[in-house]
Amino acid sequence: MPLIQSKLDPVTAIHDEVLEPGLGWTHELARGQTLRIVDLEGNQAVDTLFYDLADPANRYSAVDTIRSQGNLYLTAGSVLVSSEGDALLTIVADTCGRHDTVGGACSAESNQMRYALDKRYMHNCRDSFLLALARYGRGMGKRDLTHNINFFMNVPVTPDGGLTFADGISAPGRYVELRAERDVLVLISNCPQLNNPCNAYDPTPVRLLVWDTLPAAS
Ligand SMILES: [Zn+2]
């Protein structure tokens, strides 16, 4: 798990905001722009989907990304591949070291199946995605929610192919940074989950920064 630091200075960011847990977020990134997601308090799950802005049906594909890089986990150097085989973004810096893309997003259904019947009505990522897409207003909805990335989430796959939701490996201030390889739509649910040990049952805010261009090489 190579850890790669960024040279970008938050002072020069064109966008800088804190997203509280339980909230969704959409943002359009132009080709060449860089997005940094900062895990402010550690082990927060940031459920994220990416779409080709010109054609949202061409969207992030976990299957194609895993196959093309020959690795189940995402980290610096990972190219996020779309369902049509296009490079959407590249992870250019990562101080956490591993991000999940097979665990999926929490939903009313998974709350019920994983935890208990009475957890069905608790806040979940799928509902946050749908609300954010409705507010975004391009007619996107349920059919646009496919496999996602869980930044900062540790979901090791066991030798016999099982999934384990393990203790997090992130820590306060760790971040991941992605460069857009084409114009993309970013859809985030900062996970509100209160039943999963991944985030120590404590959803926390993240910081989202965007830079316009890469700095000159120093
Ligand atoms: Zn969630």
Short mmCIF file of N, CA and C and ligand atoms in Angstrom, two decimals, residues 47 106 125 191-193, ligand 1:
data_model
loop_
_atom_site.label_atom_id
_atom_site.label_comp_id
_atom_site.label_asym_id
_atom_site.label_seq_id
_atom_site.Cartn_x
_atom_site.Cartn_y
_atom_site.Cartn_z
N ASP A 47 -19.13 7.15 0.67
CA ASP A 47 -19.69 6.38 -0.45
C ASP A 47 -19.78 7.28 -1.67
N CYS A 106 -24.81 1.43 1.98
CA CYS A 106 -25.86 0.97 2.89
C CYS A 106 -27.22 1.49 2.40
N CYS A 125 -27.13 5.48 3.00
CA CYS A 125 -26.47 6.11 1.85
C CYS A 125 -27.34 6.12 0.60
N CYS A 191 -21.45 8.77 4.69
CA CYS A 191 -22.27 7.70 5.27
C CYS A 191 -22.78 8.02 6.69
N PRO A 192 -24.10 7.87 6.89
CA PRO A 192 -24.70 8.14 8.19
C PRO A 192 -24.79 6.91 9.09
N GLN A 193 -24.15 5.80 8.64
CA GLN A 193 -24.41 4.50 9.28
C GLN A 193 -24.00 4.48 10.76
ZN ZN B 1 -23.64 4.19 4.21
#
